[in-house]
mmCIF file of C-alpha atoms in Angstrom:
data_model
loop_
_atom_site.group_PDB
_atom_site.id
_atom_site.type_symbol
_atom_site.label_atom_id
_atom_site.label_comp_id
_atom_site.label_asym_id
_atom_site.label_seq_id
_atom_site.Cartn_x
_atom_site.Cartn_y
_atom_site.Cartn_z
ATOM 1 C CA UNK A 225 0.000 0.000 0.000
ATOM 2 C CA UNK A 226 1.308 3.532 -0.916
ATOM 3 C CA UNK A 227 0.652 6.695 0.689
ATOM 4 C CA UNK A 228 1.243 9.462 -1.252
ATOM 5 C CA UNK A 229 0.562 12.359 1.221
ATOM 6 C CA UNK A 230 2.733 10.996 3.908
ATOM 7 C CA UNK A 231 5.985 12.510 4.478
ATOM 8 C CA UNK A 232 8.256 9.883 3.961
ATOM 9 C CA UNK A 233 11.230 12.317 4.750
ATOM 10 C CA UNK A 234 10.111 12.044 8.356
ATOM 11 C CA UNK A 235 11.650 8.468 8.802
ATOM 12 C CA UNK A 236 15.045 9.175 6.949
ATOM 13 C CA UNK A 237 15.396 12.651 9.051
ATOM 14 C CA UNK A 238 17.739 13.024 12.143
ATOM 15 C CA UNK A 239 16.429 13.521 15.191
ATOM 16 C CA UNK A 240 12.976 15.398 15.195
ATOM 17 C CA UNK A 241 13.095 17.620 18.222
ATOM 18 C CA UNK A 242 15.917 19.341 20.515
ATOM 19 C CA UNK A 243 15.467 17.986 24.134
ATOM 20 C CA UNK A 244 13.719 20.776 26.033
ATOM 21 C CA UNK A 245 16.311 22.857 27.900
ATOM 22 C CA UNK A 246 16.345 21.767 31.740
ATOM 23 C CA UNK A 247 16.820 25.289 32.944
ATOM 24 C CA UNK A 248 13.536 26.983 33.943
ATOM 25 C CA UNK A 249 11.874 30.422 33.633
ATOM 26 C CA UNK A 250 14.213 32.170 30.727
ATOM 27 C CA UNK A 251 12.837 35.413 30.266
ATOM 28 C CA UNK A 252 12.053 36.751 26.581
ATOM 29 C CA UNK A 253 14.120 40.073 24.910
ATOM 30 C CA UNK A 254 12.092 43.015 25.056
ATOM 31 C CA UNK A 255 9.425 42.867 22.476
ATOM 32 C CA UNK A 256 9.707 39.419 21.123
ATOM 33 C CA UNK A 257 6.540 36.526 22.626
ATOM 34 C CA UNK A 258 7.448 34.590 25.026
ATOM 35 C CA UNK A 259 8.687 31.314 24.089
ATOM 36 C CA UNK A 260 7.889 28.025 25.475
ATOM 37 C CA UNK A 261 9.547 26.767 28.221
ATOM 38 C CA UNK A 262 9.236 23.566 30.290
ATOM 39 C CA UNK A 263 7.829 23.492 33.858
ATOM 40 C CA UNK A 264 9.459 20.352 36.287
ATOM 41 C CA UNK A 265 8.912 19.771 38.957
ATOM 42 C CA UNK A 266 10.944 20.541 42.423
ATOM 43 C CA UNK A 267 13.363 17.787 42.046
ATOM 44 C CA UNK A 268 12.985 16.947 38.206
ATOM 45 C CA UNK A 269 15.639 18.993 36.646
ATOM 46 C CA UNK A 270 18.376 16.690 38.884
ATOM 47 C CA UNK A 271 16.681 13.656 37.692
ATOM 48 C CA UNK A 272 17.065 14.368 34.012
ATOM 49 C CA UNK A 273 20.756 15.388 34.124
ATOM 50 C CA UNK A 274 22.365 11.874 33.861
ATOM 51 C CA UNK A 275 20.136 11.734 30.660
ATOM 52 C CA UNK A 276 21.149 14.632 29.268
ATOM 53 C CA UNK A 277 24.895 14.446 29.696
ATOM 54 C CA UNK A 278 24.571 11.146 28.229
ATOM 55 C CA UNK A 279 22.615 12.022 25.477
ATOM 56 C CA UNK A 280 25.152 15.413 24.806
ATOM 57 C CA UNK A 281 28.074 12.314 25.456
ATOM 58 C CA UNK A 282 26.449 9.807 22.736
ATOM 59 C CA UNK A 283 26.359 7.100 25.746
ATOM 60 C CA UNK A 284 23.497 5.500 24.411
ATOM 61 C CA UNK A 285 23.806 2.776 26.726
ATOM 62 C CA UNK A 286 24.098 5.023 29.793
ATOM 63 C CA UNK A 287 21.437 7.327 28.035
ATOM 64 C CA UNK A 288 18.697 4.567 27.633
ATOM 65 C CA UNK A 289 19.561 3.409 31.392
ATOM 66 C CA UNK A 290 18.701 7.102 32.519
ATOM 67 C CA UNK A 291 15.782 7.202 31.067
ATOM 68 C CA UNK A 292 14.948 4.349 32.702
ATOM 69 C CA UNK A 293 15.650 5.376 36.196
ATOM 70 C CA UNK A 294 14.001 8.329 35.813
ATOM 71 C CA UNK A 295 10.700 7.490 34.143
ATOM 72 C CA UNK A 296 9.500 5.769 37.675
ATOM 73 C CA UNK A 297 10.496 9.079 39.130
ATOM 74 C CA UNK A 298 8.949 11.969 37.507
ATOM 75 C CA UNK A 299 5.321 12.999 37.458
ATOM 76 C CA UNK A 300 5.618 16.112 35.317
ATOM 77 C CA UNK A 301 4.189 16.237 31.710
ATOM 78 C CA UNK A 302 7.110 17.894 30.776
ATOM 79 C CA UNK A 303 9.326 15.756 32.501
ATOM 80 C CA UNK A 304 7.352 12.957 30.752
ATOM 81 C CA UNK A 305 7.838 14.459 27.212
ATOM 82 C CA UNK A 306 11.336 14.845 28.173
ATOM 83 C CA UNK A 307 11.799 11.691 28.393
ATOM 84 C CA UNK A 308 10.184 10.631 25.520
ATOM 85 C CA UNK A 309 12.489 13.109 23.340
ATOM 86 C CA UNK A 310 14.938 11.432 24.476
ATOM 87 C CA UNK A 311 14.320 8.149 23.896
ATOM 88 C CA UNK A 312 13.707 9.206 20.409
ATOM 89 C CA UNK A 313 16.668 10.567 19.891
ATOM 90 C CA UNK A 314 18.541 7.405 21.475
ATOM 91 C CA UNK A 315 16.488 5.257 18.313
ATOM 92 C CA UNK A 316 17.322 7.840 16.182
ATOM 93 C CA UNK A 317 21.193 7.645 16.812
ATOM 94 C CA UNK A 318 20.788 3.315 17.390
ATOM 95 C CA UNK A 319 18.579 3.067 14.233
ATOM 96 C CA UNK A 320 16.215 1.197 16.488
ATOM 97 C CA UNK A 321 12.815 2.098 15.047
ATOM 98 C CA UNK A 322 10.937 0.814 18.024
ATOM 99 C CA UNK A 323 12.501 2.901 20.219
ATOM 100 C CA UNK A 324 11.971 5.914 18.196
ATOM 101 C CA UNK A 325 8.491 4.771 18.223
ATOM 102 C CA UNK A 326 8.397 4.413 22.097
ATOM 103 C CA UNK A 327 9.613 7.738 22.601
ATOM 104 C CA UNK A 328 7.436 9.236 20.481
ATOM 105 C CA UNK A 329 4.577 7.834 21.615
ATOM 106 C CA UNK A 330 5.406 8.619 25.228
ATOM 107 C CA UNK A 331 6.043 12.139 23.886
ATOM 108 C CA UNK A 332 2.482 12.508 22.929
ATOM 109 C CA UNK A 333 0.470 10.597 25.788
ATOM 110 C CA UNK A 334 2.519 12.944 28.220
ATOM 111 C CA UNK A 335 0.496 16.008 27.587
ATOM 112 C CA UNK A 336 3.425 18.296 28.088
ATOM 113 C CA UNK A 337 5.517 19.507 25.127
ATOM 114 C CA UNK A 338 5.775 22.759 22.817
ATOM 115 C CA UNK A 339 2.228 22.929 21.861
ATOM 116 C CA UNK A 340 3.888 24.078 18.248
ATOM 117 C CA UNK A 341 5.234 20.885 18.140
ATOM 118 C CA UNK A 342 2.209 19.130 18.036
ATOM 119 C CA UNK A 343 1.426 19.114 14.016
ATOM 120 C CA UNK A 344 4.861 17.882 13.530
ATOM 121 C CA UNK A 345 4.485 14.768 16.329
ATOM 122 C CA UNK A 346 1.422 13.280 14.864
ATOM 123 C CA UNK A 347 3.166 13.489 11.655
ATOM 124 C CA UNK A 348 5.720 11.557 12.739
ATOM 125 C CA UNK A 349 3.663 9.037 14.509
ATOM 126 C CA UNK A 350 1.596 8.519 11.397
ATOM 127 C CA UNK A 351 4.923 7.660 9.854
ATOM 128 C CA UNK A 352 5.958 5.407 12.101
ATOM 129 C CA UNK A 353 2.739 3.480 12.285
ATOM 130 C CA UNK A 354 2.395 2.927 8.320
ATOM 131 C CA UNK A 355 5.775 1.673 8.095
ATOM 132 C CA UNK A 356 5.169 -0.705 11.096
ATOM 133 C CA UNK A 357 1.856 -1.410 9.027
ATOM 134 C CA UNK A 358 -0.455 -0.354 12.264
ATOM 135 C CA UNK A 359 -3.250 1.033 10.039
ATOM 136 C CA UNK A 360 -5.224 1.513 12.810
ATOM 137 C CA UNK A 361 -2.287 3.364 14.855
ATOM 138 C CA UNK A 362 -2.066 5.459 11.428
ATOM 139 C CA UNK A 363 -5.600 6.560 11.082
ATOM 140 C CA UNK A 364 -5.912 7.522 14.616
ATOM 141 C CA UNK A 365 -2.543 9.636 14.108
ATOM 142 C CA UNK A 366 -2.978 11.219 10.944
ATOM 143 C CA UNK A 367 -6.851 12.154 12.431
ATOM 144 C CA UNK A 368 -5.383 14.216 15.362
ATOM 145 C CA UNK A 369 -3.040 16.069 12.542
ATOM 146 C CA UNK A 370 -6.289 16.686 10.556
ATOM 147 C CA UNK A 371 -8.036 18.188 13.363
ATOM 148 C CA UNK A 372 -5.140 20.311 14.810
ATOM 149 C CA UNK A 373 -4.582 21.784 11.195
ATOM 150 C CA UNK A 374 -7.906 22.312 10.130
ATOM 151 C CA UNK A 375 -6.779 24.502 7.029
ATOM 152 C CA UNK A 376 -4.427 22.301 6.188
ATOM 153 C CA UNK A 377 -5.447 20.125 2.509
ATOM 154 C CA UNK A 378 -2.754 17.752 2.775
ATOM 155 C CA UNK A 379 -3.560 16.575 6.327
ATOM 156 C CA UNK A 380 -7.362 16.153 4.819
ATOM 157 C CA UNK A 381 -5.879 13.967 2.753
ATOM 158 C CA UNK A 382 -3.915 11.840 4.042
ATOM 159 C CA UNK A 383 -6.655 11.052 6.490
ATOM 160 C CA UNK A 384 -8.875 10.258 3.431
ATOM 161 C CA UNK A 385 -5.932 8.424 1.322
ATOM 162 C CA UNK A 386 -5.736 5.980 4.074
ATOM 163 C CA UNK A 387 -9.727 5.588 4.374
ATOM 164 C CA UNK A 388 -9.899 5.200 1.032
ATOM 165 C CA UNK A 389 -6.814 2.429 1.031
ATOM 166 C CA UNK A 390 -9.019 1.112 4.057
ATOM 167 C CA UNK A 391 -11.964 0.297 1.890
ATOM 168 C CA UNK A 392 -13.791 3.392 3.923
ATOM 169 C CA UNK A 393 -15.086 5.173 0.965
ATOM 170 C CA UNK A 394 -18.158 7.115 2.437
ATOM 171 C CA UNK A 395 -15.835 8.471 5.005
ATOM 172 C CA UNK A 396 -13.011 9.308 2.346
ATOM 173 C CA UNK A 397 -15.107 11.220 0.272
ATOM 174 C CA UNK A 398 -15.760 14.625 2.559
ATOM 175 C CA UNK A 399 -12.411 14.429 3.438
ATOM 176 C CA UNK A 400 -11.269 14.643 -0.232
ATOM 177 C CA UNK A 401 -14.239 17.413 -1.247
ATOM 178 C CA UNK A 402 -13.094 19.500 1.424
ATOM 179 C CA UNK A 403 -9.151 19.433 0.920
ATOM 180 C CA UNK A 404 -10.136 20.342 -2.651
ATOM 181 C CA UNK A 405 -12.316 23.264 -2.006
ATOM 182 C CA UNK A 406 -9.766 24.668 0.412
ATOM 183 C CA UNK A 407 -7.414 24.650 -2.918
ATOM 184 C CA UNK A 408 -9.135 26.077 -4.950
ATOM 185 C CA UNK A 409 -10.452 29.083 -2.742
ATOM 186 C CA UNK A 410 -6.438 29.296 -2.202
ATOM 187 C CA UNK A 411 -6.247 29.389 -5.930
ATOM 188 C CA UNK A 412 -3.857 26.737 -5.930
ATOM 189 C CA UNK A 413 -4.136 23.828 -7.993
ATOM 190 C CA UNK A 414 -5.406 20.438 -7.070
ATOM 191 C CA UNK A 415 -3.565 17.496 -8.146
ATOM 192 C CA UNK A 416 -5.594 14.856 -10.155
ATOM 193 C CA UNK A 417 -4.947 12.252 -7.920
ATOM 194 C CA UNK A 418 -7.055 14.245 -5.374
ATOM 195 C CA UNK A 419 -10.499 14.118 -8.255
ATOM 196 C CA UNK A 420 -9.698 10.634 -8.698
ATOM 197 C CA UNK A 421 -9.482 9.489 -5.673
ATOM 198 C CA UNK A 422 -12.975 11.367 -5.031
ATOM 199 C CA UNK A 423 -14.485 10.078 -7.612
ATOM 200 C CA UNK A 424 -13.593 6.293 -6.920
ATOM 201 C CA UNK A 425 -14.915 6.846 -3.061
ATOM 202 C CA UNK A 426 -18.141 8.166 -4.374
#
């Protein structure tokens, strides 16, 4: 099964997020928004050190047994998501693709997280998911992408590619009506694969 609206480039890219920044509370230069910054708790900045020196040492070893100390340990969402990042980037640098999984996964059940970010993750997880050939997984993924991104054709899309590929027509077909309207109010073109696909789910 191809998906044409996936990005691909997602699996063959380095790691897909800096770790957050353990340090707390960085105040923005005058006249630019604030950016995102975590919030730990008390204690969990000390607990994520030994991950991130091994992580910044390329101890994966030492790195993935960090991680697991600490997960037992902090309660945060950020702390969580931390966590998660990192684990990512320890598949990332291993080539272990379940791990990258893991820790992307764990990135998005936390809760915590650049709220920016969020587009990007599901992306990712969607990915993931149709290369592990978890249609299910995918759907769910690419369905949270959809909704955070609204506006967004290509999301539309790829939601209603993989319907369609899942022998969901009637719930393909909206999908594909409304990514092409969007287009063509933009006054962008719409690829052809987008009428036929449309036409074959109605």
């Amino acid at each position: 099964m191809k998906f044409s609206m996936i990005a691909v480039s997602l699996l063959a890219s380095g790691a897909l997020l800096a770790s957050p920044a353990l340090a707390q509370g960085n105040q923005p230069a005058a006249g630019q928004p604030a950016a995102w910054t975590p919030k730990f708790g008390k204690d969990e900045p000390k607990l994520l050190q030994p991950v991130q020196a091994a992580v910044q040492a390329k101890d994966w070893a030492a790195a993935t047994a960090a991680v697991t100390a600490a997960q037992a340990a902090v309660s945060s969402a950020d702390a969580k998501y931390y966590l998660g990042n990192a684990l990512l980037n320890i598949g990332q640098a291993t080539s272990n693709a379940q791990l990258k999984s893991q820790g992307l996964d764990q990135m998005i059940a936390s809760g915590g997280g650049d709220p920016s970010q969020a587009v990007m993750l599901h992306k990712a997880q969607s990915a993931f998911a149709l290369e592990a050939k978890d249609y299910a997984k995918a759907e769910a993924a690419l369905t949270r992408w959809a909704q955070l991104a609204p506006d967004d054709p290509a999301a539309q899309t790829a939601v209603a590619e993989l319907k369609f590929q899942q022998k969901k027509p009637q719930e393909a077909l909206p999908l594909f009506e409304r990514a092409i309207s969007a287009r063509k109010a933009s006054g962008q073109p719409v690829p052809e694969s987008w009428y036929q696909f449309a036409l074959q789910s109605a």
